[in-house]
PDB file of C-alpha atoms in Angstrom:
ATOM      1  CA  MET A  27      -0.341 -31.360  47.556  1.00  0.00           C
ATOM      2  CA  ASN A  28      -1.394 -28.011  47.572  1.00  0.00           C
ATOM      3  CA  ASN A  29       1.711 -26.767  45.552  1.00  0.00           C
ATOM      4  CA  MET A  30       0.759 -29.856  43.073  1.00  0.00           C
ATOM      5  CA  LYS A  31      -2.897 -28.400  42.554  1.00  0.00           C
ATOM      6  CA  THR A  32      -1.332 -24.871  41.987  1.00  0.00           C
ATOM      7  CA  LYS A  33       0.974 -25.739  39.711  1.00  0.00           C
ATOM      8  CA  SER A  34      -1.604 -27.693  37.620  1.00  0.00           C
ATOM      9  CA  ALA A  35      -4.197 -25.232  37.784  1.00  0.00           C
ATOM     10  CA  ILE A  36      -1.551 -22.278  36.392  1.00  0.00           C
ATOM     11  CA  LEU A  37      -0.461 -24.904  33.632  1.00  0.00           C
ATOM     12  CA  SER A  38      -4.063 -25.609  32.727  1.00  0.00           C
ATOM     13  CA  CYS A  39      -4.749 -21.813  32.485  1.00  0.00           C
ATOM     14  CA  LEU A  40      -1.683 -21.143  30.192  1.00  0.00           C
ATOM     15  CA  LEU A  41      -2.454 -23.979  28.068  1.00  0.00           C
ATOM     16  CA  GLY A  42      -5.924 -22.827  27.424  1.00  0.00           C
ATOM     17  CA  LEU A  43      -4.416 -19.179  26.867  1.00  0.00           C
ATOM     18  CA  GLY A  44      -2.367 -20.514  23.909  1.00  0.00           C
ATOM     19  CA  ASN A  45      -5.526 -22.296  22.441  1.00  0.00           C
ATOM     20  CA  LEU A  46      -7.171 -19.226  22.988  1.00  0.00           C
ATOM     21  CA  LEU A  47      -4.603 -16.947  21.176  1.00  0.00           C
ATOM     22  CA  ALA A  48      -4.117 -19.523  18.333  1.00  0.00           C
ATOM     23  CA  CYS A  49      -8.042 -19.427  17.540  1.00  0.00           C
ATOM     24  CA  GLN A  50      -8.113 -15.370  17.198  1.00  0.00           C
ATOM     25  CA  PRO A  51      -8.191 -14.048  13.586  1.00  0.00           C
ATOM     26  CA  ALA A  52      -5.243 -11.089  13.118  1.00  0.00           C
ATOM     27  CA  SER A  53      -6.618  -7.983  11.611  1.00  0.00           C
ATOM     28  CA  ALA A  54      -4.668  -6.302   8.952  1.00  0.00           C
ATOM     29  CA  LEU A  55      -3.289  -2.621  10.280  1.00  0.00           C
ATOM     30  CA  LEU A  56      -2.887   0.573   8.333  1.00  0.00           C
ATOM     31  CA  ILE A  57       0.807   0.944   8.014  1.00  0.00           C
ATOM     32  CA  PHE A  58       0.789   3.895   5.601  1.00  0.00           C
ATOM     33  CA  GLN A  59      -1.778   6.253   3.640  1.00  0.00           C
ATOM     34  CA  GLU A  60      -1.299   8.908   1.205  1.00  0.00           C
ATOM     35  CA  SER A  61      -4.836  10.095  -0.339  1.00  0.00           C
ATOM     36  CA  PHE A  62      -3.469  13.745  -1.165  1.00  0.00           C
ATOM     37  CA  GLU A  63      -5.659  15.350   1.412  1.00  0.00           C
ATOM     38  CA  GLY A  64      -2.960  17.628   2.563  1.00  0.00           C
ATOM     39  CA  SER A  65      -0.232  15.013   4.162  1.00  0.00           C
ATOM     40  CA  ASN A  66       2.016  15.524   1.585  1.00  0.00           C
ATOM     41  CA  GLN A  67       4.010  12.107   1.875  1.00  0.00           C
ATOM     42  CA  TYR A  68       5.118  12.001  -1.479  1.00  0.00           C
ATOM     43  CA  SER A  69       7.197  14.062  -4.253  1.00  0.00           C
ATOM     44  CA  VAL A  70       6.625  14.903  -7.421  1.00  0.00           C
ATOM     45  CA  GLU A  71       8.962  14.884 -10.555  1.00  0.00           C
ATOM     46  CA  ASN A  72       8.027  17.033 -13.541  1.00  0.00           C
ATOM     47  CA  GLY A  73       4.750  18.257 -12.414  1.00  0.00           C
ATOM     48  CA  GLY A  74       2.951  21.346 -13.384  1.00  0.00           C
ATOM     49  CA  GLN A  75      -0.002  22.505 -15.281  1.00  0.00           C
ATOM     50  CA  ASN A  76      -1.188  24.701 -17.970  1.00  0.00           C
ATOM     51  CA  GLY A  77      -4.652  25.837 -17.720  1.00  0.00           C
ATOM     52  CA  SER A  78      -7.236  23.444 -16.681  1.00  0.00           C
ATOM     53  CA  ASP A  79      -6.791  20.950 -19.077  1.00  0.00           C
ATOM     54  CA  ASN A  80      -3.233  19.780 -19.006  1.00  0.00           C
ATOM     55  CA  PHE A  81      -1.358  18.981 -15.726  1.00  0.00           C
ATOM     56  CA  PHE A  82       0.331  16.274 -13.819  1.00  0.00           C
ATOM     57  CA  ALA A  83      -0.682  17.558 -10.257  1.00  0.00           C
ATOM     58  CA  VAL A  84      -3.098  17.230  -7.166  1.00  0.00           C
ATOM     59  CA  VAL A  85      -6.843  17.110  -8.636  1.00  0.00           C
ATOM     60  CA  SER A  86      -9.485  18.822  -6.358  1.00  0.00           C
ATOM     61  CA  ASN A  87     -13.305  19.375  -7.445  1.00  0.00           C
ATOM     62  CA  THR A  88     -12.618  22.579  -9.128  1.00  0.00           C
ATOM     63  CA  SER A  89      -9.220  23.132  -9.984  1.00  0.00           C
ATOM     64  CA  LEU A  90      -8.762  21.007 -12.810  1.00  0.00           C
ATOM     65  CA  ASN A  91     -10.618  19.224 -15.538  1.00  0.00           C
ATOM     66  CA  PRO A  92      -9.621  15.509 -16.004  1.00  0.00           C
ATOM     67  CA  GLY A  93     -12.169  15.088 -18.764  1.00  0.00           C
ATOM     68  CA  TYR A  94     -14.610  13.151 -16.630  1.00  0.00           C
ATOM     69  CA  THR A  95     -15.796  12.817 -12.951  1.00  0.00           C
ATOM     70  CA  PRO A  96     -14.256   9.934 -10.961  1.00  0.00           C
ATOM     71  CA  ALA A  97     -16.136   7.855  -8.891  1.00  0.00           C
ATOM     72  CA  SER A  98     -15.078   6.427  -5.745  1.00  0.00           C
ATOM     73  CA  VAL A  99     -12.730   9.161  -4.657  1.00  0.00           C
ATOM     74  CA  ASP A 100     -11.123   9.324  -1.276  1.00  0.00           C
ATOM     75  CA  GLY A 101     -11.809  12.611   0.232  1.00  0.00           C
ATOM     76  CA  SER A 102     -11.865  15.626  -1.996  1.00  0.00           C
ATOM     77  CA  ASN A 103      -8.612  15.040  -3.781  1.00  0.00           C
ATOM     78  CA  TYR A 104      -6.769  12.821  -6.159  1.00  0.00           C
ATOM     79  CA  PHE A 105      -3.660  12.867  -8.322  1.00  0.00           C
ATOM     80  CA  GLY A 106      -3.726  12.791 -12.155  1.00  0.00           C
ATOM     81  CA  GLY A 107      -1.950  13.536 -15.460  1.00  0.00           C
ATOM     82  CA  ARG A 108      -3.467  14.572 -18.684  1.00  0.00           C
ATOM     83  CA  ASP A 109      -2.065  15.748 -21.895  1.00  0.00           C
ATOM     84  CA  LEU A 110       1.384  15.680 -20.423  1.00  0.00           C
ATOM     85  CA  ASN A 111       2.855  17.775 -23.446  1.00  0.00           C
ATOM     86  CA  GLY A 112       0.684  20.561 -23.176  1.00  0.00           C
ATOM     87  CA  PHE A 113       2.666  22.185 -20.520  1.00  0.00           C
ATOM     88  CA  SER A 114       6.334  23.116 -19.934  1.00  0.00           C
ATOM     89  CA  SER A 115       7.648  19.754 -18.342  1.00  0.00           C
ATOM     90  CA  SER A 116       9.677  16.732 -19.721  1.00  0.00           C
ATOM     91  CA  ALA A 117       9.556  13.009 -18.738  1.00  0.00           C
ATOM     92  CA  PRO A 118       9.664  11.195 -16.201  1.00  0.00           C
ATOM     93  CA  HIS A 119       6.119  12.450 -14.955  1.00  0.00           C
ATOM     94  CA  ARG A 120       6.280  10.447 -11.717  1.00  0.00           C
ATOM     95  CA  VAL A 121       5.118  10.444  -7.732  1.00  0.00           C
ATOM     96  CA  THR A 122       7.564   8.725  -5.283  1.00  0.00           C
ATOM     97  CA  PHE A 123       5.737   7.940  -2.042  1.00  0.00           C
ATOM     98  CA  ASP A 124       7.789   8.311   1.311  1.00  0.00           C
ATOM     99  CA  GLU A 125       9.718   5.317   2.442  1.00  0.00           C
ATOM    100  CA  VAL A 126       7.605   2.885   4.360  1.00  0.00           C
ATOM    101  CA  ASP A 127       8.840   0.993   7.682  1.00  0.00           C
ATOM    102  CA  LEU A 128       7.795  -2.361   7.597  1.00  0.00           C
ATOM    103  CA  ARG A 129       9.922  -3.715  10.418  1.00  0.00           C
ATOM    104  CA  GLY A 130       7.365  -5.407  13.109  1.00  0.00           C
ATOM    105  CA  TYR A 131       4.907  -6.542  10.345  1.00  0.00           C
ATOM    106  CA  ARG A 132       3.788  -9.692   8.138  1.00  0.00           C
ATOM    107  CA  ASP A 133       1.253 -10.418   5.477  1.00  0.00           C
ATOM    108  CA  LEU A 134       2.205  -7.048   3.769  1.00  0.00           C
ATOM    109  CA  SER A 135       0.135  -5.901   1.029  1.00  0.00           C
ATOM    110  CA  LEU A 136       0.206  -2.797  -1.096  1.00  0.00           C
ATOM    111  CA  SER A 137      -3.039  -0.899  -2.724  1.00  0.00           C
ATOM    112  CA  ILE A 138      -3.498   2.042  -5.002  1.00  0.00           C
ATOM    113  CA  ALA A 139      -6.799   3.455  -6.637  1.00  0.00           C
ATOM    114  CA  LEU A 140      -6.430   3.934 -10.460  1.00  0.00           C
ATOM    115  CA  SER A 141      -8.924   5.425 -13.129  1.00  0.00           C
ATOM    116  CA  ALA A 142      -8.766   6.359 -16.806  1.00  0.00           C
ATOM    117  CA  ALA A 143     -10.961   7.508 -19.490  1.00  0.00           C
ATOM    118  CA  ALA A 144     -13.222   4.635 -20.280  1.00  0.00           C
ATOM    119  CA  SER A 145     -12.639   4.892 -24.136  1.00  0.00           C
ATOM    120  CA  ASP A 146     -10.146   3.315 -26.749  1.00  0.00           C
ATOM    121  CA  ILE A 147      -7.844   6.311 -27.066  1.00  0.00           C
ATOM    122  CA  TYR A 148      -4.630   5.041 -25.599  1.00  0.00           C
ATOM    123  CA  GLU A 149      -1.910   3.851 -27.764  1.00  0.00           C
ATOM    124  CA  ALA A 150       1.048   1.511 -27.138  1.00  0.00           C
ATOM    125  CA  GLY A 151       3.274   4.049 -25.541  1.00  0.00           C
ATOM    126  CA  ASP A 152       0.708   5.334 -22.891  1.00  0.00           C
ATOM    127  CA  SER A 153       1.176   3.633 -19.895  1.00  0.00           C
ATOM    128  CA  ILE A 154       1.058   3.626 -16.039  1.00  0.00           C
ATOM    129  CA  THR A 155       3.935   1.874 -14.020  1.00  0.00           C
ATOM    130  CA  LEU A 156       3.894   1.000 -10.736  1.00  0.00           C
ATOM    131  CA  ASP A 157       7.174  -0.035  -9.221  1.00  0.00           C
ATOM    132  CA  PHE A 158       9.075  -0.264  -5.888  1.00  0.00           C
ATOM    133  CA  SER A 159      12.335  -0.506  -4.180  1.00  0.00           C
ATOM    134  CA  SER A 160      12.924  -2.094  -0.710  1.00  0.00           C
ATOM    135  CA  ASP A 161      15.177  -1.838   2.127  1.00  0.00           C
ATOM    136  CA  GLY A 162      16.886   1.609   1.026  1.00  0.00           C
ATOM    137  CA  GLY A 163      17.755  -0.084  -2.091  1.00  0.00           C
ATOM    138  CA  ASN A 164      18.548   2.087  -5.362  1.00  0.00           C
ATOM    139  CA  SER A 165      17.151  -0.700  -7.895  1.00  0.00           C
ATOM    140  CA  PHE A 166      13.228  -0.308  -8.607  1.00  0.00           C
ATOM    141  CA  THR A 167      11.270  -3.626  -9.414  1.00  0.00           C
ATOM    142  CA  VAL A 168       8.138  -3.317 -11.773  1.00  0.00           C
ATOM    143  CA  LEU A 169       5.306  -4.304  -9.961  1.00  0.00           C
ATOM    144  CA  ASP A 170       2.610  -3.736 -12.806  1.00  0.00           C
ATOM    145  CA  LYS A 171       2.141  -1.957 -15.950  1.00  0.00           C
ATOM    146  CA  PHE A 172      -1.236  -0.460 -17.541  1.00  0.00           C
ATOM    147  CA  SER A 173      -0.875  -0.152 -21.019  1.00  0.00           C
ATOM    148  CA  GLY A 174      -3.034   1.080 -24.283  1.00  0.00           C
ATOM    149  CA  ALA A 175      -2.426  -0.725 -27.860  1.00  0.00           C
ATOM    150  CA  THR A 176      -1.427   0.041 -31.435  1.00  0.00           C
ATOM    151  CA  GLY A 177      -4.715   1.536 -32.821  1.00  0.00           C
ATOM    152  CA  GLY A 178      -6.008   2.579 -29.528  1.00  0.00           C
ATOM    153  CA  ALA A 179      -7.444   0.946 -26.503  1.00  0.00           C
ATOM    154  CA  ARG A 180      -8.356   1.197 -22.896  1.00  0.00           C
ATOM    155  CA  LEU A 181      -5.665   1.287 -20.249  1.00  0.00           C
ATOM    156  CA  SER A 182      -5.194  -2.482 -19.058  1.00  0.00           C
ATOM    157  CA  ASN A 183      -2.493  -4.872 -17.534  1.00  0.00           C
ATOM    158  CA  GLY A 184      -3.797  -7.732 -19.395  1.00  0.00           C
ATOM    159  CA  THR A 185      -6.494  -8.661 -16.694  1.00  0.00           C
ATOM    160  CA  ASP A 186      -7.921  -5.612 -15.039  1.00  0.00           C
ATOM    161  CA  VAL A 187      -8.993  -2.592 -17.256  1.00  0.00           C
ATOM    162  CA  LEU A 188      -9.089   0.623 -15.898  1.00  0.00           C
ATOM    163  CA  GLY A 189     -12.192   2.966 -16.147  1.00  0.00           C
ATOM    164  CA  GLU A 190     -13.757   6.061 -14.899  1.00  0.00           C
ATOM    165  CA  THR A 191     -14.165   4.650 -11.416  1.00  0.00           C
ATOM    166  CA  LEU A 192     -11.223   4.304  -9.305  1.00  0.00           C
ATOM    167  CA  PHE A 193     -10.654   1.046  -8.918  1.00  0.00           C
ATOM    168  CA  ASP A 194      -8.342  -0.588  -6.242  1.00  0.00           C
ATOM    169  CA  VAL A 195      -5.570  -2.845  -7.507  1.00  0.00           C
ATOM    170  CA  ASN A 196      -4.052  -4.984  -4.832  1.00  0.00           C
ATOM    171  CA  TYR A 197      -0.584  -6.687  -4.395  1.00  0.00           C
ATOM    172  CA  LEU A 198       1.132  -9.069  -2.032  1.00  0.00           C
ATOM    173  CA  LEU A 199       4.519  -8.322  -0.778  1.00  0.00           C
ATOM    174  CA  PRO A 200       7.381 -10.568   0.944  1.00  0.00           C
ATOM    175  CA  ASP A 201       7.360 -10.534   4.415  1.00  0.00           C
ATOM    176  CA  THR A 202      11.298  -9.874   4.275  1.00  0.00           C
ATOM    177  CA  LEU A 203      11.111  -6.454   3.336  1.00  0.00           C
ATOM    178  CA  ASN A 204      12.424  -4.045   6.284  1.00  0.00           C
ATOM    179  CA  SER A 205      10.869  -0.813   3.987  1.00  0.00           C
ATOM    180  CA  LEU A 206       9.647   0.190   0.768  1.00  0.00           C
ATOM    181  CA  VAL A 207       9.540   3.152  -1.373  1.00  0.00           C
ATOM    182  CA  PHE A 208       6.741   2.846  -4.031  1.00  0.00           C
ATOM    183  CA  ARG A 209       6.477   5.053  -7.267  1.00  0.00           C
ATOM    184  CA  LEU A 210       3.882   5.669 -10.140  1.00  0.00           C
ATOM    185  CA  GLN A 211       4.931   6.705 -13.280  1.00  0.00           C
ATOM    186  CA  ILE A 212       2.818   8.220 -16.366  1.00  0.00           C
ATOM    187  CA  ASP A 213       4.185   7.552 -19.754  1.00  0.00           C
ATOM    188  CA  THR A 214       3.491   9.587 -22.874  1.00  0.00           C
ATOM    189  CA  PHE A 215      -0.276  11.015 -22.711  1.00  0.00           C
ATOM    190  CA  LEU A 216       0.256  13.302 -25.499  1.00  0.00           C
ATOM    191  CA  ALA A 217      -3.228  13.739 -26.696  1.00  0.00           C
ATOM    192  CA  GLY A 218      -5.643  16.132 -24.860  1.00  0.00           C
ATOM    193  CA  ASN A 219      -8.128  13.431 -23.805  1.00  0.00           C
ATOM    194  CA  GLU A 220      -5.547  11.047 -22.564  1.00  0.00           C
ATOM    195  CA  VAL A 221      -5.933  11.118 -18.709  1.00  0.00           C
ATOM    196  CA  ALA A 222      -4.720   8.756 -15.760  1.00  0.00           C
ATOM    197  CA  LEU A 223      -6.019   9.332 -12.056  1.00  0.00           C
ATOM    198  CA  PHE A 224      -4.877   7.661  -8.981  1.00  0.00           C
ATOM    199  CA  ASP A 225      -5.796   7.929  -5.174  1.00  0.00           C
ATOM    200  CA  ASN A 226      -5.786   6.444  -1.779  1.00  0.00           C
ATOM    201  CA  PHE A 227      -2.197   4.277  -1.789  1.00  0.00           C
ATOM    202  CA  ARG A 228      -2.160   2.218   1.164  1.00  0.00           C
ATOM    203  CA  VAL A 229       0.387  -0.583   2.850  1.00  0.00           C
ATOM    204  CA  GLU A 230      -0.977  -2.515   5.208  1.00  0.00           C
ATOM    205  CA  GLY A 231       0.077  -5.780   7.527  1.00  0.00           C
ATOM    206  CA  ILE A 232      -0.357  -7.796  10.661  1.00  0.00           C
ATOM    207  CA  ALA A 233       1.580  -6.918  13.676  1.00  0.00           C
ATOM    208  CA  ALA A 234       4.179  -9.975  14.138  1.00  0.00           C
ATOM    209  CA  VAL A 235       3.380 -11.105  17.629  1.00  0.00           C
ATOM    210  CA  PRO A 236       4.958 -13.969  19.781  1.00  0.00           C
ATOM    211  CA  GLU A 237       3.555 -17.584  18.594  1.00  0.00           C
ATOM    212  CA  PRO A 238       0.679 -18.992  21.288  1.00  0.00           C
ATOM    213  CA  GLU A 239       3.648 -21.470  22.147  1.00  0.00           C
ATOM    214  CA  SER A 240       6.074 -18.813  23.113  1.00  0.00           C
ATOM    215  CA  VAL A 241       3.447 -17.251  25.519  1.00  0.00           C
ATOM    216  CA  VAL A 242       3.027 -20.524  27.002  1.00  0.00           C
ATOM    217  CA  LEU A 243       6.630 -21.219  27.381  1.00  0.00           C
ATOM    218  CA  LEU A 244       7.202 -17.670  28.502  1.00  0.00           C
ATOM    219  CA  GLY A 245       4.755 -18.424  31.645  1.00  0.00           C
ATOM    220  CA  LEU A 246       6.156 -21.738  32.300  1.00  0.00           C
ATOM    221  CA  GLY A 247       9.479 -20.242  32.744  1.00  0.00           C
ATOM    222  CA  LEU A 248       8.075 -17.494  34.986  1.00  0.00           C
ATOM    223  CA  ILE A 249       6.412 -20.239  37.275  1.00  0.00           C
ATOM    224  CA  ALA A 250       9.392 -22.144  37.372  1.00  0.00           C
ATOM    225  CA  LEU A 251      11.487 -19.117  38.444  1.00  0.00           C
ATOM    226  CA  ARG A 252       8.548 -18.462  41.302  1.00  0.00           C
ATOM    227  CA  PHE A 253       8.815 -21.793  42.888  1.00  0.00           C
ATOM    228  CA  ALA A 254      12.670 -21.853  42.869  1.00  0.00           C
ATOM    229  CA  HIS A 255      12.641 -18.868  44.711  1.00  0.00           C
ATOM    230  CA  ALA A 256       9.903 -20.110  47.170  1.00  0.00           C
ATOM    231  CA  ARG A 257      12.306 -22.945  47.641  1.00  0.00           C
ATOM    232  CA  GLN A 258      15.362 -20.670  48.743  1.00  0.00           C
ATOM    233  CA  PRO A 259      16.008 -21.269  52.197  1.00  0.00           C
ATOM    234  CA  ALA A 260      15.785 -17.835  54.641  1.00  0.00           C
TER     235      ALA A 260
END
């Protein structure tokens, strides 16, 4: 009788644990972050500068002049491009972030803060392209593109219009990814007042954990093993 009561009590506790786990909301974890404050988790193609007004480089509060002071900077620094034919360089002007290991995570998301001049100065060839490759592949998929228009316009992806506040754009990623390489490329930007800034690239996800039912089954298995040992003759 005592054994039956013990088994019943343990089973009730395990089922209660399963219900408790099922009710707990999972929180997103920061898997990767680069906000250009010195961690250097990225590489730059065709970077450089000439004076303070022509550059594709990290911008601090005093080093370079983007033409306006962006709001919502994470820390002190951000990356920017302005008048890309104003210094010795060639296309593509691109930043590639270090590979991010996504194994063991689900509900993945990617975010980056973008900014551009709040004026109708960007032509059709002026653009910011966001793309990524997965699982060590060499093929890149376009995630989003912000462009100007013939005759001049603000940079837009058709939904969001960039302005002088660094603005988070957010994207969901497939849970099937094991790793990710993200790139940002600025094209054309030949006029002196054409500028784009970006900051605070992040990848987030929820740690994959056993389902509550799995926890209960594991506990029941351990209980069965314990009682099996208890029944063995001395």
